[in-house]
XYZ file of C-alpha atoms in Angstrom:
659
model
C 26.121 -63.807 -65.861
C 24.264 -60.677 -66.866
C 25.090 -57.754 -64.643
C 22.051 -56.481 -62.788
C 21.279 -52.798 -62.683
C 19.977 -50.681 -59.899
C 16.216 -50.203 -59.667
C 14.562 -47.049 -60.908
C 11.987 -47.249 -58.216
C 14.140 -46.600 -55.220
C 14.748 -48.832 -52.220
C 12.260 -50.454 -49.900
C 12.764 -51.656 -46.373
C 13.251 -55.367 -45.744
C 10.263 -56.480 -43.695
C 11.511 -60.039 -43.073
C 14.443 -59.199 -40.809
C 13.558 -57.323 -37.641
C 15.278 -53.969 -37.451
C 16.879 -54.427 -40.839
C 17.156 -51.319 -43.004
C 18.095 -53.288 -46.107
C 16.368 -51.708 -49.108
C 14.194 -53.856 -51.326
C 13.353 -52.363 -54.689
C 10.058 -52.937 -56.398
C 9.096 -52.537 -60.024
C 8.214 -48.905 -60.518
C 6.612 -49.294 -63.921
C 5.648 -51.873 -66.475
C 7.613 -49.930 -69.031
C 10.846 -50.064 -67.057
C 12.341 -53.545 -66.971
C 15.165 -52.180 -64.863
C 12.815 -52.292 -61.920
C 12.463 -56.070 -61.961
C 16.135 -56.644 -61.260
C 16.344 -53.885 -58.667
C 15.540 -55.974 -55.600
C 18.588 -58.160 -55.945
C 20.820 -55.245 -56.922
C 19.677 -53.172 -53.980
C 20.361 -56.058 -51.590
C 23.863 -56.743 -52.917
C 26.434 -55.601 -50.407
C 23.999 -55.655 -47.529
C 25.052 -57.056 -44.227
C 21.768 -58.599 -43.162
C 21.631 -62.428 -42.893
C 18.919 -62.739 -45.473
C 20.940 -60.767 -48.001
C 24.017 -62.944 -47.348
C 21.996 -66.104 -47.917
C 20.650 -64.686 -51.131
C 24.143 -63.782 -52.371
C 25.307 -67.347 -51.749
C 22.348 -68.705 -53.701
C 22.798 -66.269 -56.567
C 26.434 -67.139 -57.152
C 25.783 -69.242 -60.275
C 23.238 -67.000 -61.922
C 20.418 -68.297 -59.754
C 19.760 -70.199 -56.552
C 20.837 -73.808 -56.101
C 18.266 -76.557 -55.727
C 15.144 -75.112 -54.132
C 13.508 -77.755 -51.960
C 11.144 -77.507 -49.036
C 11.481 -74.385 -46.936
C 14.340 -73.045 -49.060
C 12.050 -73.186 -52.096
C 9.297 -71.443 -50.175
C 11.619 -68.598 -49.178
C 13.061 -68.226 -52.662
C 9.687 -68.230 -54.346
C 8.367 -65.728 -51.826
C 11.320 -63.456 -52.572
C 10.756 -63.808 -56.309
C 7.062 -63.233 -55.847
C 7.877 -60.080 -53.930
C 9.865 -58.785 -56.878
C 7.318 -59.523 -59.561
C 4.025 -59.683 -57.720
C 4.136 -56.966 -55.116
C 2.797 -53.475 -54.834
C 3.246 -52.648 -58.458
C 2.285 -55.856 -60.334
C -0.520 -57.611 -58.497
C -0.256 -61.397 -58.784
C -4.001 -61.842 -58.822
C -4.653 -59.085 -61.341
C -6.919 -60.655 -63.937
C -6.316 -57.945 -66.503
C -4.484 -58.760 -69.700
C -2.177 -55.787 -69.290
C -1.155 -57.037 -65.846
C -0.302 -60.427 -67.315
C 1.663 -58.779 -70.087
C 3.613 -56.758 -67.528
C 4.501 -59.960 -65.710
C 5.548 -61.570 -68.955
C 7.778 -58.630 -69.862
C 9.498 -58.660 -66.493
C 10.188 -62.381 -66.610
C 11.372 -62.299 -70.204
C 14.339 -60.222 -69.104
C 15.746 -63.185 -67.190
C 14.695 -66.300 -69.017
C 11.834 -68.204 -70.621
C 8.364 -67.205 -69.540
C 5.001 -67.678 -71.078
C 2.281 -65.070 -71.382
C -0.154 -65.767 -68.579
C -3.654 -66.144 -70.051
C -6.328 -63.776 -68.882
C -8.162 -65.170 -65.891
C -5.561 -67.843 -65.127
C -5.180 -69.253 -61.628
C -3.040 -66.997 -59.441
C -1.272 -69.887 -57.723
C -0.141 -71.499 -60.952
C 0.871 -68.085 -62.251
C 3.166 -67.483 -59.294
C 4.815 -70.899 -59.507
C 5.305 -70.651 -63.268
C 6.732 -67.151 -63.065
C 9.137 -68.036 -60.278
C 10.288 -71.171 -62.070
C 10.880 -69.127 -65.211
C 12.963 -66.578 -63.339
C 15.084 -69.147 -61.561
C 15.814 -71.141 -64.732
C 17.891 -68.510 -66.449
C 20.177 -71.268 -67.670
C 18.659 -74.067 -69.674
C 20.822 -76.698 -67.961
C 19.111 -75.857 -64.655
C 15.570 -76.315 -65.901
C 15.314 -79.934 -64.809
C 16.296 -79.040 -61.254
C 13.451 -76.550 -60.713
C 10.153 -77.420 -59.028
C 7.090 -77.380 -61.232
C 3.750 -75.852 -60.428
C 2.246 -79.306 -59.886
C 4.674 -80.215 -57.087
C 3.030 -77.857 -54.604
C -0.525 -77.585 -53.414
C -2.649 -74.542 -54.101
C -2.851 -73.807 -50.373
C 0.937 -73.859 -50.036
C 1.428 -71.444 -52.900
C -1.349 -69.206 -51.585
C 0.620 -69.032 -48.319
C 3.661 -68.025 -50.359
C 1.561 -65.365 -52.061
C 0.569 -63.949 -48.699
C 4.187 -63.984 -47.537
C 5.361 -62.245 -50.703
C 2.639 -59.649 -50.373
C 3.594 -58.972 -46.768
C 7.202 -58.385 -47.784
C 6.521 -56.163 -50.727
C 3.522 -53.975 -50.277
C 4.382 -51.726 -47.334
C 5.302 -48.245 -48.518
C 7.146 -46.309 -45.852
C 9.055 -43.089 -45.329
C 12.352 -41.604 -46.470
C 14.172 -39.963 -43.578
C 17.807 -38.825 -43.624
C 18.407 -40.697 -46.864
C 17.034 -44.030 -45.588
C 13.853 -45.884 -46.416
C 12.095 -46.846 -43.190
C 8.802 -48.312 -42.041
C 8.869 -45.947 -39.092
C 7.306 -46.353 -35.673
C 3.696 -46.645 -36.802
C 1.694 -49.852 -36.744
C -1.168 -48.221 -38.648
C -1.520 -49.017 -42.336
C -3.826 -47.805 -45.104
C -4.711 -49.526 -48.355
C -3.534 -48.155 -51.682
C -5.838 -49.060 -54.554
C -5.359 -49.482 -58.235
C -8.402 -47.410 -59.235
C -8.646 -49.105 -62.632
C -9.243 -52.535 -61.097
C -10.574 -51.631 -57.671
C -8.021 -53.931 -56.051
C -5.582 -53.206 -53.247
C -2.170 -52.751 -54.861
C -0.137 -51.948 -51.759
C -0.320 -50.601 -48.229
C 1.202 -47.458 -46.794
C 2.545 -46.869 -43.300
C 0.775 -43.940 -41.656
C 3.374 -41.861 -39.886
C 3.198 -40.990 -36.211
C 4.195 -37.861 -34.347
C 7.524 -39.581 -33.687
C 8.076 -40.237 -37.401
C 7.467 -36.560 -38.105
C 9.824 -35.594 -35.288
C 12.512 -37.861 -36.758
C 12.099 -36.305 -40.205
C 12.191 -32.760 -38.846
C 15.252 -33.593 -36.737
C 17.025 -34.931 -39.829
C 16.117 -31.798 -41.755
C 17.193 -29.550 -38.891
C 20.551 -31.310 -38.638
C 21.151 -30.946 -42.373
C 20.135 -27.284 -42.548
C 23.310 -25.415 -41.450
C 25.589 -27.093 -43.980
C 22.998 -26.903 -46.763
C 22.267 -23.223 -46.121
C 26.011 -22.519 -46.333
C 26.314 -24.404 -49.622
C 26.798 -21.825 -52.401
C 23.713 -21.393 -54.602
C 25.714 -22.458 -57.647
C 26.465 -25.847 -56.073
C 22.846 -26.258 -55.041
C 21.852 -25.505 -58.631
C 24.226 -28.157 -59.971
C 22.508 -30.806 -57.856
C 19.154 -29.659 -59.210
C 20.500 -29.854 -62.769
C 21.492 -33.472 -62.117
C 18.093 -34.135 -60.556
C 16.451 -32.710 -63.663
C 18.472 -35.092 -65.854
C 17.386 -38.046 -63.722
C 13.764 -36.924 -63.924
C 14.036 -36.920 -67.708
C 15.438 -40.454 -67.622
C 12.697 -41.696 -65.282
C 9.902 -39.605 -66.767
C 7.791 -42.603 -67.794
C 8.522 -44.427 -64.527
C 6.983 -41.582 -62.531
C 4.059 -41.304 -64.942
C 3.289 -45.020 -64.649
C 3.285 -44.785 -60.850
C 0.823 -41.904 -61.075
C -1.482 -43.825 -63.397
C -1.343 -46.973 -61.291
C -2.215 -45.292 -57.985
C -4.214 -42.244 -59.078
C -5.884 -43.567 -62.230
C -5.368 -40.708 -64.687
C -4.438 -41.714 -68.224
C -0.755 -42.252 -68.942
C -0.441 -39.340 -71.382
C -1.923 -36.988 -68.785
C 0.428 -38.365 -66.137
C 3.379 -37.693 -68.439
C 2.164 -34.121 -68.820
C 2.033 -33.782 -65.041
C 5.647 -34.901 -64.740
C 6.679 -32.443 -67.461
C 5.057 -29.516 -65.658
C 6.863 -30.519 -62.474
C 10.201 -30.696 -64.286
C 9.642 -27.147 -65.544
C 9.647 -25.899 -61.938
C 12.913 -27.766 -61.335
C 14.338 -26.006 -64.398
C 13.220 -22.678 -62.942
C 14.822 -23.512 -59.592
C 18.119 -24.287 -61.348
C 18.386 -20.529 -61.908
C 18.601 -19.868 -58.172
C 21.973 -18.032 -58.318
C 20.252 -15.343 -60.353
C 16.937 -15.533 -58.490
C 18.613 -14.741 -55.163
C 20.244 -11.567 -56.484
C 19.033 -8.484 -54.655
C 19.611 -4.723 -54.627
C 22.726 -2.740 -53.733
C 22.902 1.022 -53.357
C 26.379 2.505 -53.234
C 27.179 5.520 -51.050
C 23.658 6.462 -50.095
C 25.235 9.082 -47.846
C 28.249 9.640 -45.650
C 30.159 6.572 -46.858
C 27.183 4.293 -46.169
C 26.179 1.446 -48.491
C 22.811 -0.314 -48.316
C 22.214 -3.820 -49.664
C 19.723 -6.653 -49.238
C 19.796 -10.413 -48.651
C 17.344 -13.261 -49.109
C 18.161 -16.015 -46.629
C 16.556 -19.450 -46.118
C 14.007 -20.040 -43.381
C 15.195 -23.431 -42.105
C 13.021 -26.552 -42.094
C 9.954 -26.156 -44.298
C 7.200 -28.655 -45.094
C 4.763 -29.465 -47.866
C 1.405 -31.249 -47.628
C 0.223 -32.311 -51.058
C -2.972 -33.754 -52.596
C -3.703 -37.027 -54.375
C -4.581 -35.519 -57.746
C -1.028 -34.409 -58.631
C 1.395 -36.598 -56.649
C 4.411 -35.422 -58.685
C 3.643 -31.940 -59.993
C 2.371 -30.320 -56.797
C 5.300 -31.477 -54.616
C 7.537 -30.063 -57.348
C 5.770 -26.736 -57.007
C 7.305 -26.664 -53.533
C 10.510 -28.527 -52.762
C 12.722 -27.580 -55.763
C 12.367 -23.876 -54.985
C 12.588 -24.464 -51.234
C 15.824 -26.454 -51.317
C 17.299 -24.229 -54.027
C 16.886 -21.324 -51.602
C 18.842 -23.249 -48.958
C 16.015 -24.706 -46.876
C 15.565 -28.341 -45.911
C 12.252 -30.021 -46.649
C 9.754 -32.511 -45.213
C 7.095 -33.763 -47.638
C 3.819 -35.298 -46.485
C 2.238 -36.671 -49.680
C -1.260 -38.054 -50.034
C -1.650 -41.521 -48.571
C -3.725 -42.497 -51.618
C -0.811 -42.421 -54.086
C 2.435 -42.227 -52.089
C 4.839 -44.223 -54.277
C 6.042 -41.341 -56.508
C 7.359 -39.531 -53.436
C 9.815 -42.336 -52.689
C 11.073 -42.454 -56.255
C 11.578 -38.677 -56.123
C 13.525 -39.046 -52.862
C 15.739 -41.700 -54.427
C 16.419 -39.584 -57.517
C 17.392 -36.633 -55.329
C 19.800 -38.886 -53.457
C 21.275 -40.101 -56.747
C 21.672 -36.469 -57.815
C 23.911 -35.856 -54.816
C 21.517 -34.139 -52.410
C 22.889 -34.555 -48.868
C 20.973 -36.804 -46.498
C 18.323 -34.972 -44.520
C 17.792 -32.124 -46.966
C 14.704 -33.851 -48.409
C 12.560 -36.185 -46.303
C 9.237 -37.942 -46.842
C 6.742 -38.903 -44.144
C 3.651 -40.777 -45.267
C 0.535 -40.326 -43.219
C -2.850 -38.834 -42.528
C -4.130 -36.166 -40.142
C -1.822 -37.275 -37.323
C 1.235 -36.490 -39.439
C -0.296 -33.223 -40.645
C -1.030 -32.034 -37.114
C 2.470 -32.992 -36.007
C 3.971 -30.830 -38.756
C 1.677 -27.931 -37.874
C 2.669 -28.054 -34.218
C 6.391 -28.801 -34.518
C 8.389 -25.754 -33.376
C 11.255 -26.363 -35.817
C 9.043 -26.205 -38.919
C 9.291 -22.609 -40.083
C 6.905 -22.622 -43.047
C 4.312 -24.883 -44.583
C 2.817 -25.161 -48.069
C -0.477 -26.904 -48.770
C -2.682 -27.689 -51.760
C -6.104 -29.278 -51.300
C -9.728 -28.546 -50.499
C -10.829 -25.224 -49.037
C -11.950 -26.555 -45.614
C -8.572 -28.238 -45.092
C -6.669 -25.243 -46.492
C -8.406 -22.985 -43.999
C -7.585 -25.407 -41.173
C -3.930 -25.599 -42.241
C -3.666 -21.817 -42.418
C -5.369 -21.247 -39.065
C -3.388 -23.887 -37.180
C -0.088 -23.106 -38.880
C -0.203 -19.381 -38.231
C -1.348 -20.050 -34.670
C 1.937 -21.894 -34.186
C 3.917 -19.009 -35.673
C 4.559 -20.495 -39.111
C 4.547 -18.882 -42.512
C 1.748 -20.604 -44.483
C 0.597 -20.713 -48.086
C -2.553 -22.837 -48.388
C -4.163 -23.262 -51.793
C -7.786 -24.360 -51.582
C -10.647 -25.472 -53.788
C -12.175 -24.094 -56.944
C -15.243 -23.812 -59.129
C -13.793 -22.827 -62.477
C -15.995 -21.292 -65.183
C -15.518 -21.114 -68.935
C -17.512 -18.385 -70.666
C -18.585 -19.097 -74.243
C -19.469 -15.885 -76.069
C -21.757 -15.947 -79.135
C -18.810 -14.973 -81.371
C -16.578 -17.807 -80.111
C -15.287 -20.535 -82.412
C -17.707 -23.240 -81.273
C -15.528 -26.166 -82.329
C -12.647 -24.803 -80.278
C -14.921 -24.114 -77.314
C -16.330 -27.658 -77.349
C -12.853 -29.186 -77.559
C -11.726 -26.992 -74.672
C -14.693 -27.883 -72.474
C -14.441 -31.628 -73.082
C -10.735 -31.742 -72.279
C -10.887 -29.365 -69.317
C -14.019 -30.862 -67.741
C -13.324 -34.567 -68.206
C -9.529 -34.756 -68.336
C -8.150 -36.586 -65.293
C -11.806 -37.476 -64.561
C -12.314 -33.911 -63.355
C -9.910 -34.416 -60.430
C -8.073 -31.142 -60.992
C -8.258 -27.926 -59.020
C -8.201 -26.165 -62.407
C -10.820 -28.374 -64.081
C -13.644 -26.512 -65.789
C -16.851 -27.495 -64.029
C -19.169 -24.710 -65.260
C -19.796 -23.640 -68.854
C -21.364 -20.169 -68.931
C -23.282 -19.946 -72.198
C -23.985 -16.342 -73.226
C -27.068 -15.513 -75.285
C -28.409 -18.326 -77.436
C -25.076 -20.129 -77.813
C -26.242 -22.879 -75.420
C -28.726 -24.174 -77.994
C -25.820 -25.131 -80.255
C -23.307 -25.883 -77.505
C -25.188 -28.414 -75.362
C -25.952 -30.998 -78.110
C -22.302 -31.025 -79.159
C -21.140 -31.432 -75.574
C -23.626 -34.250 -75.004
C -22.411 -36.155 -78.055
C -18.776 -35.862 -77.022
C -19.364 -36.604 -73.316
C -21.283 -39.787 -74.089
C -18.569 -41.098 -76.421
C -15.515 -40.568 -74.202
C -13.013 -43.438 -74.285
C -13.018 -44.399 -70.619
C -10.379 -47.034 -69.933
C -7.620 -48.239 -67.679
C -5.241 -45.294 -67.819
C -2.391 -47.441 -69.149
C -4.294 -48.197 -72.364
C -2.939 -46.059 -75.172
C -6.290 -44.804 -76.464
C -7.757 -43.910 -73.069
C -9.152 -40.382 -72.771
C -10.401 -40.657 -69.194
C -9.606 -43.036 -66.367
C -11.263 -43.875 -63.042
C -11.700 -41.800 -59.915
C -9.175 -42.320 -57.151
C -11.239 -44.349 -54.650
C -14.607 -46.049 -54.286
C -15.563 -43.495 -51.635
C -14.864 -40.618 -53.991
C -16.833 -42.334 -56.747
C -19.817 -42.594 -54.401
C -19.433 -38.923 -53.467
C -19.447 -37.793 -57.106
C -22.469 -39.960 -57.902
C -24.178 -38.401 -54.887
C -23.651 -34.944 -56.401
C -25.207 -36.152 -59.663
C -28.259 -37.390 -57.766
C -28.447 -34.057 -55.931
C -28.406 -32.160 -59.220
C -31.357 -34.170 -60.494
C -33.188 -33.692 -57.199
C -32.725 -29.905 -57.320
C -34.108 -29.603 -60.845
C -31.130 -29.424 -63.201
C -31.544 -31.123 -66.578
C -29.413 -34.286 -66.676
C -28.319 -34.525 -70.311
C -25.684 -37.253 -69.935
C -25.578 -39.539 -66.890
C -22.208 -41.068 -65.985
C -23.433 -43.142 -63.062
C -23.104 -46.890 -63.279
C -20.391 -46.786 -65.913
C -18.336 -49.990 -66.150
C -15.261 -50.910 -68.152
C -15.119 -54.483 -69.519
C -12.474 -56.443 -67.672
C -12.378 -53.846 -64.883
C -15.884 -54.101 -63.498
C -14.676 -53.284 -59.980
C -12.847 -50.128 -61.043
C -13.895 -46.722 -59.734
C -15.343 -45.364 -62.969
C -17.881 -42.591 -63.499
C -18.752 -41.592 -67.043
C -18.800 -38.070 -68.392
C -21.812 -36.270 -66.925
C -23.479 -33.161 -68.363
C -26.129 -30.940 -66.759
C -28.035 -28.125 -68.457
C -30.165 -25.320 -66.990
C -28.139 -25.223 -63.777
C -28.969 -22.360 -61.410
C -26.582 -20.518 -59.042
C -28.414 -21.741 -55.933
C -27.975 -25.433 -56.780
C -25.496 -27.577 -54.863
C -23.764 -28.777 -58.028
C -23.029 -25.138 -58.895
C -21.962 -23.939 -55.464
C -19.704 -26.799 -54.375
C -16.542 -28.313 -55.799
C -17.414 -31.798 -57.079
C -13.946 -32.931 -58.190
C -15.306 -35.347 -60.748
C -16.337 -35.602 -64.425
C -19.412 -33.391 -64.070
C -19.945 -30.315 -66.265
C -22.785 -27.862 -65.570
C -24.125 -25.454 -68.194
C -25.447 -22.134 -66.865
C -27.296 -19.897 -69.332
C -26.950 -16.098 -69.059
C -28.232 -13.254 -71.213
C -25.097 -11.186 -71.784
C -21.439 -10.601 -70.959
C -22.166 -8.431 -67.912
C -24.324 -11.158 -66.372
C -21.568 -13.719 -66.979
C -18.990 -11.561 -65.184
C -21.345 -10.888 -62.265
C -22.135 -14.608 -61.934
C -18.473 -15.582 -61.712
C -17.472 -12.753 -59.383
C -20.255 -13.696 -56.956
C -18.886 -17.204 -56.390
C -16.894 -17.843 -53.207
C -14.033 -19.474 -55.113
C -11.619 -17.568 -57.307
C -9.070 -20.000 -58.669
C -9.258 -20.123 -62.477
C -11.520 -18.900 -65.281
C -11.562 -18.774 -69.063
C -13.358 -16.874 -71.799
C -13.739 -17.997 -75.409
C -14.311 -15.086 -77.754
C -13.126 -13.562 -81.026
C -13.626 -9.998 -79.751
C -10.500 -8.278 -78.419
C -12.537 -5.725 -76.507
C -14.471 -8.458 -74.696
C -11.234 -10.289 -73.928
C -9.610 -7.198 -72.446
C -12.672 -6.274 -70.392
C -12.954 -9.839 -69.106
C -9.329 -9.974 -67.955
C -9.647 -6.658 -66.121
C -13.095 -7.087 -64.554
C -13.013 -10.701 -63.432
C -12.105 -11.314 -59.769
C -10.187 -14.536 -60.254
C -6.513 -15.321 -59.704
C -5.736 -17.080 -63.012
C -7.428 -16.023 -66.244
C -7.386 -17.655 -69.661
C -8.421 -16.022 -72.933
C -9.161 -18.856 -75.362
C -7.082 -21.038 -73.007
C -9.208 -23.507 -71.010
C -6.816 -24.299 -68.138
C -4.632 -21.231 -67.498
C -2.056 -22.809 -65.180
C 0.862 -20.333 -65.144
C 4.227 -21.463 -66.424
C 7.006 -22.178 -63.943
C 8.557 -18.695 -64.060
C 5.218 -17.102 -63.176
C 3.233 -18.129 -60.068
C 0.107 -20.183 -59.311
C -2.644 -19.039 -56.979
C -6.262 -17.994 -56.746
C -8.287 -15.331 -54.993
C -11.003 -15.327 -52.364
C -11.487 -18.740 -50.685
C -9.150 -20.457 -53.109
C -6.047 -19.105 -51.345
C -5.146 -18.623 -47.696
C -1.967 -16.630 -47.207
C -0.136 -13.910 -49.089
C 2.092 -15.910 -51.416
C 1.301 -17.839 -54.583
C 3.147 -21.046 -55.457
C 6.444 -21.394 -57.340
C 7.976 -18.738 -59.605
C 9.311 -15.576 -57.986
C 6.494 -15.746 -55.434
C 7.879 -19.112 -54.357
C 11.347 -17.638 -53.855
C 9.844 -14.906 -51.675
C 7.877 -17.450 -49.639
C 10.889 -19.642 -48.897
C 13.279 -16.822 -47.942
C 13.534 -14.036 -45.387
C 14.349 -10.545 -46.559
C 17.205 -8.783 -44.794
C 18.539 -5.255 -45.265
C 22.174 -4.426 -44.431
C 23.610 -0.918 -44.024
C 27.361 -0.597 -43.645
C 30.107 1.982 -43.405
C 33.745 1.816 -42.350
C 35.561 3.596 -39.481
C 37.329 6.170 -41.629
C 33.978 7.600 -42.731
C 32.388 7.792 -39.273
C 32.222 11.250 -37.680
C 33.237 11.581 -34.040
C 30.643 12.047 -31.356
C 27.243 10.552 -30.566
C 24.251 11.389 -32.737
C 20.876 11.768 -31.037
C 18.761 12.520 -34.095
C 17.154 10.248 -36.666
C 19.914 9.083 -39.050
C 19.587 10.712 -42.461
C 21.672 10.631 -45.604
C 24.351 13.320 -45.540
């Protein structure tokens, strides 16, 4: 019997046994066949009745004769493994069928399910293939024709109910929590519901904060070197599961797989930075400042801190926060986006595998109810947020009102200036990648091209040609350049902005509305859209669209370009393409933006620097990660000391001074 390995995707809660905390693992990626065997491995050793029954059945490499209700239960369990949140049984796409085939091939014979095949027959065939790992058992298995379509559809529903609820991670345990509210999680490429997520209640947040509060004293007393060693192990596990995380991102967010891998890499870089915490916490010491007195400083952890993160970077943005926070000795509660929550549970499981004590890192899924509970909870000392400006302002106002330290990173309207002396080929490449990468769902996406002088006459035709020929695909396809938007509602919002631009008089050069992808007609796709002759008073210039829409604004000279950008309410990122060193230097000094690129389209700072904008792109005094992150997650303390043999006799009634 082949030994089964533990799942890469982390445990899930058993939904079939009331009150049972038995983890059920789901496939975390098509590329990781480990995930398919994880459900059984995660259940082994469990004490729940269902797990004991399954162990008895699995004794000979597979269950004994499956007849009647026993067959129904077994097939439902198998269907939960292979056809749950991460591989939809009724997915008509060829890549979904190939994923199913790959997973089944690990155990025994399976045939490639043809595109468009009946979902009921697919489930029965797949389950039969899995259960017949030994050829001598093949004759004892039920065939697809022995069961009616209605019966197997019932099994499908049962399997889906078991598998597709994504819950929380509190005190090292996966849990559904107290909430009865659920939200759908979509595969944006197909437009189908891939899973459901439990929306946390105030009680769920209280449980997570209580777990973090209980873990804080011991974790804060853990030497920084030991904390760093756990982070080093976590970093190794992230490297091993790099593609697993990327596939989860692509499946629930929609960005192309190569872009998702880049997101994971940038998150890992912050973990690498946090591994240097023994050095980062070093402070100043002044010997004998006077009269036998020494003065030295400390940076101490705050306690329980929280992070509220957006859908567009479900791995990277949380890693801007929690690695630095826990390295500094804090405990952490993460509230990820409910649109793509699965990566957060895999991260929690990898931290547990790395040796992080229970309660140091917790995850609560949810919506505004969970957010408000974190803002109001008296034991949460600090809160980090990344998202839109209206929500960032709300988070900052409410958090500070409740006495919390807050860093809230808001929206953006990022410009790229193209000077007449710029290398036009490089500028076009930069604009296409920065405007349409990740379908424009980046807070650092370039959404405005500022064309100086007559450069627009050459720039716009090249942009139009490239925008209209983008390879828009399911993000898991190897040649995809751009994937779908995250939800149907967001697609409608972006298309509404395009209509508004036309209504207000901008020249629509390339229209991305109505774009469809063969085989994924229900996906949330918008094609690359290009506007020319956009004016500063137009809605598409003033507001953050968060979609694949690029606006070209024409200006006469460099001074007008700088004035245009500085007048905008947002101040997140900006770039200038030029061959003139004097222009580059003047631009960097004069522009009122937090992150500046010179011939770099998306100037996201590296992990040992810090990320943050100006104006209404940042609420609070601290930027994210880097040394700014260490300052945010610690309190500064000054200590002055002297010893009895150096203390003069008698009371002193004057201001102490160095003597």
